[in-house]
């Protein structure tokens, strides 16, 4: 039975297009926090159906208090708020896990793949690692790989998913939106959940 880790962000959630939609205290965020929760739940449901025995979810956006835990499968544990350790968005991940999943992730600072593109904070014009423009996905993936835990799945904007596929790691992706300047074109939210389920199932079916 696989033990899986899931890190969930919000700016790559289906439909999101404005910073106000990401802020816990802003009424505009309620819908998108609900959609974030549904996308996490879809990934977890697919993983459990594929034989996962344990899943730890890290709520990895802003306050770390965005996901509604009551809407996740009962088998799932969730790490909320911040542990104040260097692993940040993948806090709780260690070498005992069999794979890492990412939902709601977004393109890197300095890119145009998402109207909310940034890396760790809005003050960074760009961040590079070994000359590569680094997204939060890349940074957290390196942490996962350094622990010997393979990266299995990513959902988020189209540009980030294309980047992840180009890494050659065999990451299954679910693009749910596409950045167009300061705007976003998204698929239907229910379709996003279905595609996430399908891609997670495929990721866990791979040998």
PDB file of N, CA and C in Angstrom, residues 120-160:
ATOM      1  N   UNK A 120       7.334  31.932  -4.444  1.00  0.00           N
ATOM      2  CA  UNK A 120       7.411  32.074  -2.986  1.00  0.00           C
ATOM      3  C   UNK A 120       6.825  33.382  -2.449  1.00  0.00           C
ATOM      4  N   UNK A 121       7.137  34.501  -3.066  1.00  0.00           N
ATOM      5  CA  UNK A 121       6.487  35.760  -2.674  1.00  0.00           C
ATOM      6  C   UNK A 121       6.468  36.714  -3.857  1.00  0.00           C
ATOM      7  N   UNK A 122       5.619  37.732  -3.760  1.00  0.00           N
ATOM      8  CA  UNK A 122       5.427  38.650  -4.877  1.00  0.00           C
ATOM      9  C   UNK A 122       6.575  39.596  -5.112  1.00  0.00           C
ATOM     10  N   UNK A 123       7.534  39.628  -4.194  1.00  0.00           N
ATOM     11  CA  UNK A 123       8.662  40.547  -4.342  1.00  0.00           C
ATOM     12  C   UNK A 123       9.741  40.019  -5.276  1.00  0.00           C
ATOM     13  N   UNK A 124       9.733  38.711  -5.543  1.00  0.00           N
ATOM     14  CA  UNK A 124      10.753  38.127  -6.406  1.00  0.00           C
ATOM     15  C   UNK A 124      10.398  38.345  -7.879  1.00  0.00           C
ATOM     16  N   UNK A 125      11.268  39.057  -8.592  1.00  0.00           N
ATOM     17  CA  UNK A 125      11.070  39.255 -10.031  1.00  0.00           C
ATOM     18  C   UNK A 125      11.222  37.913 -10.734  1.00  0.00           C
ATOM     19  N   UNK A 126      12.211  37.156 -10.337  1.00  0.00           N
ATOM     20  CA  UNK A 126      12.387  35.769 -10.766  1.00  0.00           C
ATOM     21  C   UNK A 126      13.345  35.081  -9.812  1.00  0.00           C
ATOM     22  N   UNK A 127      13.286  33.760  -9.820  1.00  0.00           N
ATOM     23  CA  UNK A 127      14.209  32.929  -9.042  1.00  0.00           C
ATOM     24  C   UNK A 127      14.788  31.903  -9.998  1.00  0.00           C
ATOM     25  N   UNK A 128      16.104  31.710  -9.949  1.00  0.00           N
ATOM     26  CA  UNK A 128      16.721  30.720 -10.828  1.00  0.00           C
ATOM     27  C   UNK A 128      17.523  29.711 -10.014  1.00  0.00           C
ATOM     28  N   UNK A 129      17.474  28.455 -10.463  1.00  0.00           N
ATOM     29  CA  UNK A 129      18.282  27.387  -9.893  1.00  0.00           C
ATOM     30  C   UNK A 129      19.055  26.754 -11.036  1.00  0.00           C
ATOM     31  N   UNK A 130      20.376  26.820 -10.964  1.00  0.00           N
ATOM     32  CA  UNK A 130      21.236  26.301 -12.046  1.00  0.00           C
ATOM     33  C   UNK A 130      20.823  26.884 -13.397  1.00  0.00           C
ATOM     34  N   UNK A 131      20.463  28.163 -13.385  1.00  0.00           N
ATOM     35  CA  UNK A 131      20.122  28.864 -14.619  1.00  0.00           C
ATOM     36  C   UNK A 131      18.704  28.658 -15.103  1.00  0.00           C
ATOM     37  N   UNK A 132      17.939  27.822 -14.403  1.00  0.00           N
ATOM     38  CA  UNK A 132      16.557  27.548 -14.799  1.00  0.00           C
ATOM     39  C   UNK A 132      15.607  28.417 -13.975  1.00  0.00           C
ATOM     40  N   UNK A 133      14.683  29.091 -14.656  1.00  0.00           N
ATOM     41  CA  UNK A 133      13.679  29.886 -13.958  1.00  0.00           C
ATOM     42  C   UNK A 133      12.826  28.949 -13.112  1.00  0.00           C
ATOM     43  N   UNK A 134      12.854  29.155 -11.802  1.00  0.00           N
ATOM     44  CA  UNK A 134      12.292  28.172 -10.884  1.00  0.00           C
ATOM     45  C   UNK A 134      10.903  28.550 -10.389  1.00  0.00           C
ATOM     46  N   UNK A 135      10.009  27.607 -10.504  1.00  0.00           N
ATOM     47  CA  UNK A 135       8.663  27.729  -9.915  1.00  0.00           C
ATOM     48  C   UNK A 135       8.685  27.090  -8.531  1.00  0.00           C
ATOM     49  N   UNK A 136       7.624  27.309  -7.783  1.00  0.00           N
ATOM     50  CA  UNK A 136       7.485  26.620  -6.502  1.00  0.00           C
ATOM     51  C   UNK A 136       7.401  25.112  -6.706  1.00  0.00           C
ATOM     52  N   UNK A 137       6.797  24.690  -7.803  1.00  0.00           N
ATOM     53  CA  UNK A 137       6.756  23.272  -8.137  1.00  0.00           C
ATOM     54  C   UNK A 137       8.157  22.705  -8.265  1.00  0.00           C
ATOM     55  N   UNK A 138       9.042  23.399  -8.977  1.00  0.00           N
ATOM     56  CA  UNK A 138      10.400  22.896  -9.179  1.00  0.00           C
ATOM     57  C   UNK A 138      11.154  22.836  -7.846  1.00  0.00           C
ATOM     58  N   UNK A 139      11.057  23.906  -7.059  1.00  0.00           N
ATOM     59  CA  UNK A 139      11.741  23.940  -5.765  1.00  0.00           C
ATOM     60  C   UNK A 139      11.279  22.780  -4.885  1.00  0.00           C
ATOM     61  N   UNK A 140       9.968  22.589  -4.787  1.00  0.00           N
ATOM     62  CA  UNK A 140       9.435  21.541  -3.919  1.00  0.00           C
ATOM     63  C   UNK A 140       9.675  20.148  -4.486  1.00  0.00           C
ATOM     64  N   UNK A 141       9.738  20.046  -5.808  1.00  0.00           N
ATOM     65  CA  UNK A 141      10.073  18.766  -6.433  1.00  0.00           C
ATOM     66  C   UNK A 141      11.506  18.373  -6.113  1.00  0.00           C
ATOM     67  N   UNK A 142      12.406  19.333  -6.143  1.00  0.00           N
ATOM     68  CA  UNK A 142      13.798  19.041  -5.786  1.00  0.00           C
ATOM     69  C   UNK A 142      13.892  18.555  -4.343  1.00  0.00           C
ATOM     70  N   UNK A 143      13.102  19.154  -3.458  1.00  0.00           N
ATOM     71  CA  UNK A 143      13.082  18.687  -2.070  1.00  0.00           C
ATOM     72  C   UNK A 143      12.616  17.238  -2.013  1.00  0.00           C
ATOM     73  N   UNK A 144      11.538  16.937  -2.738  1.00  0.00           N
ATOM     74  CA  UNK A 144      11.007  15.577  -2.755  1.00  0.00           C
ATOM     75  C   UNK A 144      12.049  14.589  -3.283  1.00  0.00           C
ATOM     76  N   UNK A 145      12.650  14.924  -4.388  1.00  0.00           N
ATOM     77  CA  UNK A 145      13.628  14.029  -5.013  1.00  0.00           C
ATOM     78  C   UNK A 145      14.847  13.844  -4.121  1.00  0.00           C
ATOM     79  N   UNK A 146      15.244  14.917  -3.413  1.00  0.00           N
ATOM     80  CA  UNK A 146      16.405  14.822  -2.517  1.00  0.00           C
ATOM     81  C   UNK A 146      16.163  13.830  -1.386  1.00  0.00           C
ATOM     82  N   UNK A 147      14.889  13.592  -1.075  1.00  0.00           N
ATOM     83  CA  UNK A 147      14.517  12.626  -0.039  1.00  0.00           C
ATOM     84  C   UNK A 147      14.284  11.233  -0.614  1.00  0.00           C
ATOM     85  N   UNK A 148      14.464  11.108  -1.922  1.00  0.00           N
ATOM     86  CA  UNK A 148      14.251   9.824  -2.577  1.00  0.00           C
ATOM     87  C   UNK A 148      12.803   9.529  -2.883  1.00  0.00           C
ATOM     88  N   UNK A 149      11.957  10.582  -2.892  1.00  0.00           N
ATOM     89  CA  UNK A 149      10.521  10.411  -3.138  1.00  0.00           C
ATOM     90  C   UNK A 149      10.197  10.929  -4.542  1.00  0.00           C
ATOM     91  N   UNK A 150       9.738  10.087  -5.453  1.00  0.00           N
ATOM     92  CA  UNK A 150       9.460  10.532  -6.817  1.00  0.00           C
ATOM     93  C   UNK A 150       8.244  11.452  -6.902  1.00  0.00           C
ATOM     94  N   UNK A 151       8.299  12.376  -7.853  1.00  0.00           N
ATOM     95  CA  UNK A 151       7.176  13.272  -8.125  1.00  0.00           C
ATOM     96  C   UNK A 151       6.282  12.596  -9.154  1.00  0.00           C
ATOM     97  N   UNK A 152       5.005  12.381  -8.803  1.00  0.00           N
ATOM     98  CA  UNK A 152       4.112  11.583  -9.634  1.00  0.00           C
ATOM     99  C   UNK A 152       3.090  12.387 -10.416  1.00  0.00           C
ATOM    100  N   UNK A 153       2.641  13.515  -9.852  1.00  0.00           N
ATOM    101  CA  UNK A 153       1.477  14.194 -10.438  1.00  0.00           C
ATOM    102  C   UNK A 153       1.521  15.688 -10.147  1.00  0.00           C
ATOM    103  N   UNK A 154       0.987  16.455 -11.114  1.00  0.00           N
ATOM    104  CA  UNK A 154       0.865  17.914 -10.980  1.00  0.00           C
ATOM    105  C   UNK A 154      -0.401  18.382 -11.656  1.00  0.00           C
ATOM    106  N   UNK A 155      -1.182  19.229 -10.971  1.00  0.00           N
ATOM    107  CA  UNK A 155      -2.261  19.970 -11.629  1.00  0.00           C
ATOM    108  C   UNK A 155      -2.001  21.453 -11.455  1.00  0.00           C
ATOM    109  N   UNK A 156      -2.449  22.231 -12.439  1.00  0.00           N
ATOM    110  CA  UNK A 156      -2.227  23.673 -12.389  1.00  0.00           C
ATOM    111  C   UNK A 156      -2.383  24.282 -13.762  1.00  0.00           C
ATOM    112  N   UNK A 157      -1.668  25.376 -14.005  1.00  0.00           N
ATOM    113  CA  UNK A 157      -1.813  26.034 -15.308  1.00  0.00           C
ATOM    114  C   UNK A 157      -1.064  25.274 -16.395  1.00  0.00           C
ATOM    115  N   UNK A 158      -1.484  25.508 -17.619  1.00  0.00           N
ATOM    116  CA  UNK A 158      -0.964  24.774 -18.774  1.00  0.00           C
ATOM    117  C   UNK A 158       0.543  24.936 -18.942  1.00  0.00           C
ATOM    118  N   UNK A 159       1.045  26.149 -18.768  1.00  0.00           N
ATOM    119  CA  UNK A 159       2.473  26.399 -18.973  1.00  0.00           C
ATOM    120  C   UNK A 159       3.318  25.616 -17.977  1.00  0.00           C
ATOM    121  N   UNK A 160       2.894  25.574 -16.725  1.00  0.00           N
ATOM    122  CA  UNK A 160       3.643  24.820 -15.718  1.00  0.00           C
ATOM    123  C   UNK A 160       3.585  23.328 -16.015  1.00  0.00           C
TER     124      UNK A 160
END
